[in-house]
PDB file of C-alpha atoms in Angstrom:
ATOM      1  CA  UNK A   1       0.000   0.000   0.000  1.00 89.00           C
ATOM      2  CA  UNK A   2       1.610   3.082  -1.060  1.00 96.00           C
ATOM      3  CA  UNK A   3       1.016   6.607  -0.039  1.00 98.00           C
ATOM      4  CA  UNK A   4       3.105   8.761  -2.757  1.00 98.00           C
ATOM      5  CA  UNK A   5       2.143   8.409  -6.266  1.00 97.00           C
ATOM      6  CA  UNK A   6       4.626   7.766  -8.351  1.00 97.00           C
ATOM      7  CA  UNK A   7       2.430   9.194 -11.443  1.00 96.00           C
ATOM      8  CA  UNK A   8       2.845  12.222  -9.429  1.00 96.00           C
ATOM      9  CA  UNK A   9       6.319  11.880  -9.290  1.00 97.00           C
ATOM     10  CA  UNK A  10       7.902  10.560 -10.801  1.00 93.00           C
ATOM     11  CA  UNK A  11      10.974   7.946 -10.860  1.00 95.00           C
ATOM     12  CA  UNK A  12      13.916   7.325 -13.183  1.00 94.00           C
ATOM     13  CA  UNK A  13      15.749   4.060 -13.507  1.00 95.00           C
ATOM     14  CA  UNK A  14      19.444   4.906 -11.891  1.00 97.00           C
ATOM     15  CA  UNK A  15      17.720   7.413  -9.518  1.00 98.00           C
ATOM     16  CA  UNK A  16      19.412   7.565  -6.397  1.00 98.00           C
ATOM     17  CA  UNK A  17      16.734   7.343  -3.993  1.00 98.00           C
ATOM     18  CA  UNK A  18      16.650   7.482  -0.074  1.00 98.00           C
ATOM     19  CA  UNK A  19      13.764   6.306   1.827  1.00 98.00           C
ATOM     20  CA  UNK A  20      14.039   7.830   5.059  1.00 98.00           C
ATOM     21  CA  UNK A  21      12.818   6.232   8.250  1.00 97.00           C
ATOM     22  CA  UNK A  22      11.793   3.604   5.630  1.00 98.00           C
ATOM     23  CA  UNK A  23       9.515   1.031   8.613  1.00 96.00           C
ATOM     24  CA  UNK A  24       8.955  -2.067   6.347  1.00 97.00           C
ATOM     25  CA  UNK A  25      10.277  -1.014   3.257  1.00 98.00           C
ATOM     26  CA  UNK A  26       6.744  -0.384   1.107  1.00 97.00           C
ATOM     27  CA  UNK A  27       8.248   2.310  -1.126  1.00 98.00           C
ATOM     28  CA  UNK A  28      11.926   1.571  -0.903  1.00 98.00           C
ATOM     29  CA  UNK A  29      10.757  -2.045  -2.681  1.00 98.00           C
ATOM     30  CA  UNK A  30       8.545   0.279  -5.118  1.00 98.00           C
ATOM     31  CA  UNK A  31      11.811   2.436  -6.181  1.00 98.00           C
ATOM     32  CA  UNK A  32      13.416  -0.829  -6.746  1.00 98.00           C
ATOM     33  CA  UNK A  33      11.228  -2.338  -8.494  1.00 97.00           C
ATOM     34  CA  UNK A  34      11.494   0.652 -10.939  1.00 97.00           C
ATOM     35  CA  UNK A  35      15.041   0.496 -11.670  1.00 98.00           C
ATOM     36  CA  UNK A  36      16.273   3.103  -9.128  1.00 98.00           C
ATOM     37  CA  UNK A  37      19.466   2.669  -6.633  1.00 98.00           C
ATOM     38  CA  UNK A  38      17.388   2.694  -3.087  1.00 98.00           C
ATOM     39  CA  UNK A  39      18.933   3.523   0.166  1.00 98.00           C
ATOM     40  CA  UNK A  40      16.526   2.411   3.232  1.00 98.00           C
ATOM     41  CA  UNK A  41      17.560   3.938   6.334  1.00 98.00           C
ATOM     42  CA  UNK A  42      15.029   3.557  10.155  1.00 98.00           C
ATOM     43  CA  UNK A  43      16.717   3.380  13.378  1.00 96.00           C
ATOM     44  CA  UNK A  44      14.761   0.224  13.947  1.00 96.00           C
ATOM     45  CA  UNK A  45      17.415  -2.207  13.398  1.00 96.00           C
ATOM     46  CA  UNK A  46      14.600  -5.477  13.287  1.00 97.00           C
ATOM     47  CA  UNK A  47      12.734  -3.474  10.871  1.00 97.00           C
ATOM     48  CA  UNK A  48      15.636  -2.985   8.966  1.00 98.00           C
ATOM     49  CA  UNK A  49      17.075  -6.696   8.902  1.00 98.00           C
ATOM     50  CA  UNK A  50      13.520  -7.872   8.075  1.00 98.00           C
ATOM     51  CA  UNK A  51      13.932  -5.115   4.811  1.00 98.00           C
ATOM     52  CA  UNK A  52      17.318  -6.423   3.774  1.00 98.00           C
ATOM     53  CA  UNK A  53      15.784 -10.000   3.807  1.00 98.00           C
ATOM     54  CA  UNK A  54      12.712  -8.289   1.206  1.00 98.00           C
ATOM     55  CA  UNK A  55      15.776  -7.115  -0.492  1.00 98.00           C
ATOM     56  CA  UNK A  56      17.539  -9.817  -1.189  1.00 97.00           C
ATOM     57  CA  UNK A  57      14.820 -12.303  -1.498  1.00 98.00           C
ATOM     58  CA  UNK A  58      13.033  -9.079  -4.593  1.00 98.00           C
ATOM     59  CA  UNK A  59      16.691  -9.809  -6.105  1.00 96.00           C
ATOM     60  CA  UNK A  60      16.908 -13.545  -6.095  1.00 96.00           C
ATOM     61  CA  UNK A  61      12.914 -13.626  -8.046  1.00 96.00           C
ATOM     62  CA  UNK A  62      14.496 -11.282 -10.428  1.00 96.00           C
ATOM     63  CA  UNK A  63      11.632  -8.250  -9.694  1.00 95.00           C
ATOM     64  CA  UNK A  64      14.176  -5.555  -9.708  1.00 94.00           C
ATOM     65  CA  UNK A  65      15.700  -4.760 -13.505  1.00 95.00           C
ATOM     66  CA  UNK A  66      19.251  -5.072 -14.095  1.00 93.00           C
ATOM     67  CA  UNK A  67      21.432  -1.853 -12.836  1.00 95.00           C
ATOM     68  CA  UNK A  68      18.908  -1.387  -9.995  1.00 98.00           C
ATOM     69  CA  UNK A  69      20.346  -1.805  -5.858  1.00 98.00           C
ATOM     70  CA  UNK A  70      19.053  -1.695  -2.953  1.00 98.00           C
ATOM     71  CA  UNK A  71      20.772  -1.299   0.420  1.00 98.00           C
ATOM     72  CA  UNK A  72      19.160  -1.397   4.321  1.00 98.00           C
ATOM     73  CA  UNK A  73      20.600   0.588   6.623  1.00 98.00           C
ATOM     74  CA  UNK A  74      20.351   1.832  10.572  1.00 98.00           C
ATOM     75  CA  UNK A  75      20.392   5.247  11.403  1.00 97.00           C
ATOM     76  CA  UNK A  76      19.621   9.187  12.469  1.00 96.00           C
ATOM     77  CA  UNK A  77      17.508  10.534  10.324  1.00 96.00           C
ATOM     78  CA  UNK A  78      19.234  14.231  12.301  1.00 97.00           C
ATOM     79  CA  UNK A  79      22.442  12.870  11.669  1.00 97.00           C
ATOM     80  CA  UNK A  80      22.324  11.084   8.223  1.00 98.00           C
ATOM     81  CA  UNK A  81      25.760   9.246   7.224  1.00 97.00           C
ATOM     82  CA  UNK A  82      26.145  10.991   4.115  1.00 98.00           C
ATOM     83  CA  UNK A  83      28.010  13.018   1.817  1.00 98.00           C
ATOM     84  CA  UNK A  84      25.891  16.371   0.852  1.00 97.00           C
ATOM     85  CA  UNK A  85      24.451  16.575  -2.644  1.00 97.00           C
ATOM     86  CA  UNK A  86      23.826  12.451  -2.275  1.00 98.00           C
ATOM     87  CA  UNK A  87      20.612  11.765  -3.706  1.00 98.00           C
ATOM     88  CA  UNK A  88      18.208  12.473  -6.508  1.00 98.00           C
ATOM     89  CA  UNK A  89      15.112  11.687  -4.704  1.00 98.00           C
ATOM     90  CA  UNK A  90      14.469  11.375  -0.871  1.00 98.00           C
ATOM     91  CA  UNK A  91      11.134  10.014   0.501  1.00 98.00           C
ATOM     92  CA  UNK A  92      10.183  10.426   4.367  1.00 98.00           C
ATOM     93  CA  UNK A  93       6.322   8.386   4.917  1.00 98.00           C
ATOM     94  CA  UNK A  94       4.292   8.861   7.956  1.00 97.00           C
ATOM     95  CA  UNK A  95       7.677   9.774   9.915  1.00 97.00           C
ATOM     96  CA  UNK A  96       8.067  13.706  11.111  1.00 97.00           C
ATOM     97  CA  UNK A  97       4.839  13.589  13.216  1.00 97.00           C
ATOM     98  CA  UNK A  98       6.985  11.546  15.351  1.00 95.00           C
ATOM     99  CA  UNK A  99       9.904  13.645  15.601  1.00 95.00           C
ATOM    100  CA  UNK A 100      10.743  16.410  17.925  1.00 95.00           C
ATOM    101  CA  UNK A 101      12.988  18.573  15.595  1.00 97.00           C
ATOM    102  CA  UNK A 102      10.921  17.989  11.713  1.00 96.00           C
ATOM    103  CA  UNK A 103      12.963  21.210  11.185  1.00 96.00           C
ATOM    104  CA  UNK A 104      16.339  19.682  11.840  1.00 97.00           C
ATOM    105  CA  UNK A 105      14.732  16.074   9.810  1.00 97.00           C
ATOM    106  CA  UNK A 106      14.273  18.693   6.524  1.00 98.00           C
ATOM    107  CA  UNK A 107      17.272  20.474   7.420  1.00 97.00           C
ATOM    108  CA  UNK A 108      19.451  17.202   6.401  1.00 98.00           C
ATOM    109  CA  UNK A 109      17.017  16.113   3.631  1.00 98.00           C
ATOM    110  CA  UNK A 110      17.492  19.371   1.870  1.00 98.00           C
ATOM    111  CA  UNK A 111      21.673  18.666   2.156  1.00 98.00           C
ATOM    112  CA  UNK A 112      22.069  15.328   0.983  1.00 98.00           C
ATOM    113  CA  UNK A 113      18.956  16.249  -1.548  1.00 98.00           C
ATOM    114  CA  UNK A 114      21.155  16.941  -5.139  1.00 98.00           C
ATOM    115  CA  UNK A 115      20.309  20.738  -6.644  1.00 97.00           C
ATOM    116  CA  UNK A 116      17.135  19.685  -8.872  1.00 97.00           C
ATOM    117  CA  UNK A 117      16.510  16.649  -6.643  1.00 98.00           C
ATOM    118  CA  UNK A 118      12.763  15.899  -5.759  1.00 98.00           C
ATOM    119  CA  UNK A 119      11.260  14.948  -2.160  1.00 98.00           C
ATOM    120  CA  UNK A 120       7.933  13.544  -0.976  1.00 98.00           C
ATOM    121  CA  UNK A 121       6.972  14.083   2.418  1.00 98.00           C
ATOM    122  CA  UNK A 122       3.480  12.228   3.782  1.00 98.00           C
ATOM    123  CA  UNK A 123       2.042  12.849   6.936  1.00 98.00           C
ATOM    124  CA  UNK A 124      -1.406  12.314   9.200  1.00 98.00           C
ATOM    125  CA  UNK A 125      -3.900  14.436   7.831  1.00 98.00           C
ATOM    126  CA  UNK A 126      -5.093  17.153  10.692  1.00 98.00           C
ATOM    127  CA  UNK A 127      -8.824  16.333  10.171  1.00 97.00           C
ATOM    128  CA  UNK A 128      -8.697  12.235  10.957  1.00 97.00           C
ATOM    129  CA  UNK A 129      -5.673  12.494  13.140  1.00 97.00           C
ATOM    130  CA  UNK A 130      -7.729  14.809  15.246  1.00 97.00           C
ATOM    131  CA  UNK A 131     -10.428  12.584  15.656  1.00 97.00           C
ATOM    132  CA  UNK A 132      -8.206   9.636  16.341  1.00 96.00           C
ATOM    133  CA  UNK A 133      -6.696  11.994  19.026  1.00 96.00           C
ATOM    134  CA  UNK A 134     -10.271  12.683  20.442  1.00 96.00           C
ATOM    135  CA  UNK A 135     -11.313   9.534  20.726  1.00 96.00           C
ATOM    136  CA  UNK A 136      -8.206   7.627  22.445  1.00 95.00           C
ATOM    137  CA  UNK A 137      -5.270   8.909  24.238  1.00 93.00           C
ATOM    138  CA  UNK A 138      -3.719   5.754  24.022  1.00 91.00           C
ATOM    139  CA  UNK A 139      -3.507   6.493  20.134  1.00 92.00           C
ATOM    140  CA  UNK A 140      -0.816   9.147  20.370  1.00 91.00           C
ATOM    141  CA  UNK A 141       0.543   8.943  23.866  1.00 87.00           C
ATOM    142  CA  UNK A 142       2.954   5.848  23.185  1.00 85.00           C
ATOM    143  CA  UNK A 143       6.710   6.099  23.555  1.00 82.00           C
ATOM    144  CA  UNK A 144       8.086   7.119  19.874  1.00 83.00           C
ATOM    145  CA  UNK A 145       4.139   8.042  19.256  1.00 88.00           C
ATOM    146  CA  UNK A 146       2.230  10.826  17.373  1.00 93.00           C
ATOM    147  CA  UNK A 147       3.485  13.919  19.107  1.00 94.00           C
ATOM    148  CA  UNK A 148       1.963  16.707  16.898  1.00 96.00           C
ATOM    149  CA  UNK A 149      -0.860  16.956  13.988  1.00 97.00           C
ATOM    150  CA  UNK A 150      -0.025  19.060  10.857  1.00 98.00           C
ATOM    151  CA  UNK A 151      -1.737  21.460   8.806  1.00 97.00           C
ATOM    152  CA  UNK A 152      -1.296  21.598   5.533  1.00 97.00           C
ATOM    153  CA  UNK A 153      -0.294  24.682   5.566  1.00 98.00           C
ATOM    154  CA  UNK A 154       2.065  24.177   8.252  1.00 97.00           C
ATOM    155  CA  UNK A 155       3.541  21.886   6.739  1.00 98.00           C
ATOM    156  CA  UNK A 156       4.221  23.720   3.177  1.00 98.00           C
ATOM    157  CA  UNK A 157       5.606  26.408   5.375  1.00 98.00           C
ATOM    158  CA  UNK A 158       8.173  24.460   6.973  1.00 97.00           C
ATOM    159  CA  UNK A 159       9.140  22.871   3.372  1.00 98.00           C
ATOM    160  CA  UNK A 160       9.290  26.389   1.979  1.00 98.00           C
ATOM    161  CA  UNK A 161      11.255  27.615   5.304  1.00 97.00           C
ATOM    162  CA  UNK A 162      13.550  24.714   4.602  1.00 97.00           C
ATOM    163  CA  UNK A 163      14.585  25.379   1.164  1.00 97.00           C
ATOM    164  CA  UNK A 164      12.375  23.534  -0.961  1.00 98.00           C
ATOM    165  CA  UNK A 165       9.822  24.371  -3.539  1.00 98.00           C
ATOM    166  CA  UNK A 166       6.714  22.708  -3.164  1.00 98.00           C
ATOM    167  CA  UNK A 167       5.098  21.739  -6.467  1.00 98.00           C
ATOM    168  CA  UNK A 168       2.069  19.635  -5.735  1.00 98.00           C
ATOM    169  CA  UNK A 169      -0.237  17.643  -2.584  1.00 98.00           C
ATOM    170  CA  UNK A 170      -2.945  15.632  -2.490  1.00 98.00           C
ATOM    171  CA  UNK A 171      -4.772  13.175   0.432  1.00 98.00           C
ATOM    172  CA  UNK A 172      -4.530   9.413   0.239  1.00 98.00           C
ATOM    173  CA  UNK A 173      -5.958   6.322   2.247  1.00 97.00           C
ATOM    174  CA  UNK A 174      -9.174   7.464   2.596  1.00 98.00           C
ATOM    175  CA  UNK A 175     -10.785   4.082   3.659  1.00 97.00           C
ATOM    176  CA  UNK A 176      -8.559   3.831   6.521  1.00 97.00           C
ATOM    177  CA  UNK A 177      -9.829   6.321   8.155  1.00 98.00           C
ATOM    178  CA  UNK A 178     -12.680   4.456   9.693  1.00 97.00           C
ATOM    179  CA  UNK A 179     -10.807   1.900  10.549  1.00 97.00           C
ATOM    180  CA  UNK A 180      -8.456   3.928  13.032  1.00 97.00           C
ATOM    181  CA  UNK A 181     -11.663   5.521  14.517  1.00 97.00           C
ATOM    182  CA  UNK A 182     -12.945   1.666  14.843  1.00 97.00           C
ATOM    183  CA  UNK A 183      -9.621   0.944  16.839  1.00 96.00           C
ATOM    184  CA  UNK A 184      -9.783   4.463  18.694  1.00 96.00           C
ATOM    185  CA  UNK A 185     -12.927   3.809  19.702  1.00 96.00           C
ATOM    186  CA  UNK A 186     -12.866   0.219  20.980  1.00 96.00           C
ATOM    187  CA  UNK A 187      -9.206   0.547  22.218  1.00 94.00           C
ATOM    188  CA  UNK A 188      -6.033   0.546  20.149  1.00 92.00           C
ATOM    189  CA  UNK A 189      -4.639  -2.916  21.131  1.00 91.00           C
ATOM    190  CA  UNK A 190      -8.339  -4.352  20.756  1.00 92.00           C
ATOM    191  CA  UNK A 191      -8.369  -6.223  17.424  1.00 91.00           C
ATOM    192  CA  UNK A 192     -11.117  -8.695  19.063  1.00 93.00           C
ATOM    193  CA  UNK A 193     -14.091  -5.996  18.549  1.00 95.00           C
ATOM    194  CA  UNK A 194     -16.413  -7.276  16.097  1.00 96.00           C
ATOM    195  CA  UNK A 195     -16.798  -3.732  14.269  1.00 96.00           C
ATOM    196  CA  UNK A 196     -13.041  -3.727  13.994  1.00 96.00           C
ATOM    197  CA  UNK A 197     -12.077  -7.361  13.058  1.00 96.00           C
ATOM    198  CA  UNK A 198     -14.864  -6.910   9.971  1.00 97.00           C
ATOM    199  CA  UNK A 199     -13.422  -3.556   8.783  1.00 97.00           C
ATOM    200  CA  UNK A 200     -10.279  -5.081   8.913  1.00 96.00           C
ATOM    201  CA  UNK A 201     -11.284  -7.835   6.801  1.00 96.00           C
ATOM    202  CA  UNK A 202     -12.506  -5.169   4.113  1.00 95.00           C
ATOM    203  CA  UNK A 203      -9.292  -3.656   3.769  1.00 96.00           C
ATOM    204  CA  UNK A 204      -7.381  -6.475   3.197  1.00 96.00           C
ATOM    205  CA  UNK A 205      -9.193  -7.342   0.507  1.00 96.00           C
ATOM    206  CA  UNK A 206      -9.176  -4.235  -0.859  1.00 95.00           C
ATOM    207  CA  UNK A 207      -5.441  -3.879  -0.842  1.00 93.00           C
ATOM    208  CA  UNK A 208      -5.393  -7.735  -2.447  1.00 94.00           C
ATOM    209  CA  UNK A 209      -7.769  -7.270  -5.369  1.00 94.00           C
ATOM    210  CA  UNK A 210      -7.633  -3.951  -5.893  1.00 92.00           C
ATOM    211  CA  UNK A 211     -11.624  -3.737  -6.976  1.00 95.00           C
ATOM    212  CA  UNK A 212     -12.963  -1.214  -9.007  1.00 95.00           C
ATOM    213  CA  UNK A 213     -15.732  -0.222  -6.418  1.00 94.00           C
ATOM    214  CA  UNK A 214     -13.518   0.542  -3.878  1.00 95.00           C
ATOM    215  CA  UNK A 215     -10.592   2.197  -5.913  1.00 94.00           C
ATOM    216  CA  UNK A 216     -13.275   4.474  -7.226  1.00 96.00           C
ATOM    217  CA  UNK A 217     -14.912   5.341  -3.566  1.00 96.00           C
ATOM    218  CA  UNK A 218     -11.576   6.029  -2.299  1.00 96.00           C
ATOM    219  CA  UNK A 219     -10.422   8.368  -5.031  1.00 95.00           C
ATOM    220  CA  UNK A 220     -13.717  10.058  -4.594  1.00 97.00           C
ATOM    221  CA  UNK A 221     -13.388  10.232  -0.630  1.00 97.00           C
ATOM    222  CA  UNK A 222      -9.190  11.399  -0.507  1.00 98.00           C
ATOM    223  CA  UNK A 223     -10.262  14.735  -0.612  1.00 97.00           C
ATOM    224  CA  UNK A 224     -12.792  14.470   2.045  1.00 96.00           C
ATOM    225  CA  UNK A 225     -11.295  12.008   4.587  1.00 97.00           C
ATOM    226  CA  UNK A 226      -8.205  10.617   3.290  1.00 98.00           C
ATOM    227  CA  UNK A 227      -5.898   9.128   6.116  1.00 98.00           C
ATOM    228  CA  UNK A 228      -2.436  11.374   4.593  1.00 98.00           C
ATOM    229  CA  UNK A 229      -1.432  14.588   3.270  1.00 98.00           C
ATOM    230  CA  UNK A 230       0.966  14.076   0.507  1.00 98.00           C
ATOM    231  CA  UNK A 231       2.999  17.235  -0.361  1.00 98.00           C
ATOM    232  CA  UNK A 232       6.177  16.955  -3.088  1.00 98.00           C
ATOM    233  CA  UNK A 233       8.663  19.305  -3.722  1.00 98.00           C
ATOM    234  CA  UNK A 234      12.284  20.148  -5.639  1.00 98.00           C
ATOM    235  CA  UNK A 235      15.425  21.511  -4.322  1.00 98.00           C
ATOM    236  CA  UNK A 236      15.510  24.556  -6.408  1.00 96.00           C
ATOM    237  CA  UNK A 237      19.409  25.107  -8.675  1.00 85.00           C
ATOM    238  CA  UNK A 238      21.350  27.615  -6.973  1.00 69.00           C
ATOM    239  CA  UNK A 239      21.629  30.761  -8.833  1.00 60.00           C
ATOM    240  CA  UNK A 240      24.895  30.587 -11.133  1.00 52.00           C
ATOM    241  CA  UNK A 241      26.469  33.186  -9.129  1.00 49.00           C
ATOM    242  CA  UNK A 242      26.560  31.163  -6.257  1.00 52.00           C
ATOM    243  CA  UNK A 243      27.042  27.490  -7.747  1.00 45.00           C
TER     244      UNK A 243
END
C-alpha cells in the first residue's frame, strides 16, 4: 500500500533514492522495483534486517531490472551518514509527526537532496488524526508516538522555510480512516471488537484485489477524509552566481 504516487512523481531508472525512516520497506521495494538505486535507512534495526531479507529475497525472483540496488541501513535521520548533494530523490512516509525537531529532519534532507533533486513528504492528515486523538489517548501517547498533527499549511511552510519548492499535494488512504476511529474507539490494542475485526477484513481485501468499487470510492473520498497529506517538492538550482 503506497502513499506517494509515483504518477505524481515521478521515478527514473538509476535514480538515487533514499527512503528515510523507511519502517517495512513499502516504497523503498517500489523504487526498486522501478530500476532506481534505493537507500533504506530507520533506526529500527529489526525493521531494517527484516527489509534487507525483502531485499535480497526481490533480487533472487528477479523483480528488480538489471542496474537497480538496494541497500538497508540503521540510522539518524538528524544525523544522516552521508556526503551532501547524495541523492536524486528522498522520501520520508508517515515519519516527522513523530519527531521532535521535523525542522532539523528537513534540514538534512534538503543537504544530501542533489540541486534539482525531488522529495515527498506524507504525513497524518489534521482532520482524521484529530479525531483519532479525540477519541483515544492511548492512540498518540505511546513512547516514539504521534506527538503533533499538521496542517497543511504548516507543513508547506516548513518545506518552503527549509529550502524547498513545493510543487504539488494531495490526500490518500481514505478508507482507513474508519478503521483507526474503529480501533480508537474500541481501544487501540483491541483487534477482538467485532466492528473492527470486519473492517479489517474489508481492507485487506481491498489492498489484495484492488476492486474497481472501492478504488473508485476512495479516489472520490481522498479529498474528504483521506488518512495522509501528501505534499512533493524540488530543491531549487542555486543561482549561477553562487554554484
Amino acid at each position: 500500500m503506497l502513499t506517494v504516487d509515483f504518477t505524481r512523481f515521478p521515478l527514473a531508472a538509476g535514480d538515487r533514492v533514499l527512503d528515510l525512516g523507511c519502517g517495512a520497506g513499502r516504497h523503498a521495494f517500489e523504487c526498486y522495483r522501478r530500476g532506481a538505486q534505493v537507500v533504506a535507512l530507520d533506526q529500527n534495526g529489526e525493521e531494517i534486517r527484516e527489509v534487507a531479507k525483502w531485499f535480497a529475497a526481490m533480487k533472487e525472483a528477479g523483480e528488480a531490472p538489471e542496474g537497480a540496488t538496494a541497500t538497508a541501513m540503521e540510522g539518524d535521520a538528524l544525523n544522516l551518514p552521508f556526503p551532501d548533494d547524495s541523492f536524486d530523490v528522498v522520501i520520508i512516509s508517515e515519519v516527522m509527526e513523530h519527531i521532535p525537531d521535523d525542522k532539523g529532519v528537513l534540514a538534512e534532507m534538503v543537504r544530501v537532496l542533489k540541486p534539482g533533486g525531488r522529495i515527498a513528504i506524507t504525513v497524518p492528515r489534521y482532520g482524521p488524526e484529530k479525531i483519532c486523538w479525540t477519541l483515544s489517548d492511548a492512540y498518540h501517547e505511546v513512547e516514539g508516538g504521534h506527538i503533533r498533527i499538521y496542517k497543511a499549511d504548516q507543513l508547506l511552510a516548513r518545506i518552503r522555510e527549509a529550502g524547498l519548492k513545493p510543487y504539488g499535494t494531495h490526500h490518500a488512504h481514505a478508507l482507513h480512516s474508519p478503521y483507526w476511529w474503529l480501533k480508537c474507539a474500541f481501544g487501540v490494542d483491541n483487534d477482538k471488537a467485532l466492528p473492527v475485526r470486519a473492517y479489517h477484513k474489508l481492507l485487506v481485501w481491498d489492498i489484495m484485489k484492488k476492486p474497481l468499487a472501492t478504488r473508485v470510492a476512495e479516489q472520490l473520498l481522498n479529498p474528504v477524509v483521506g488518512k495522509s497529506f501528501v505534499a512533493y517538492a524540488t530543491k531549487p538550482h542555486l543561482p549561477k552566481a553562487q554554484a
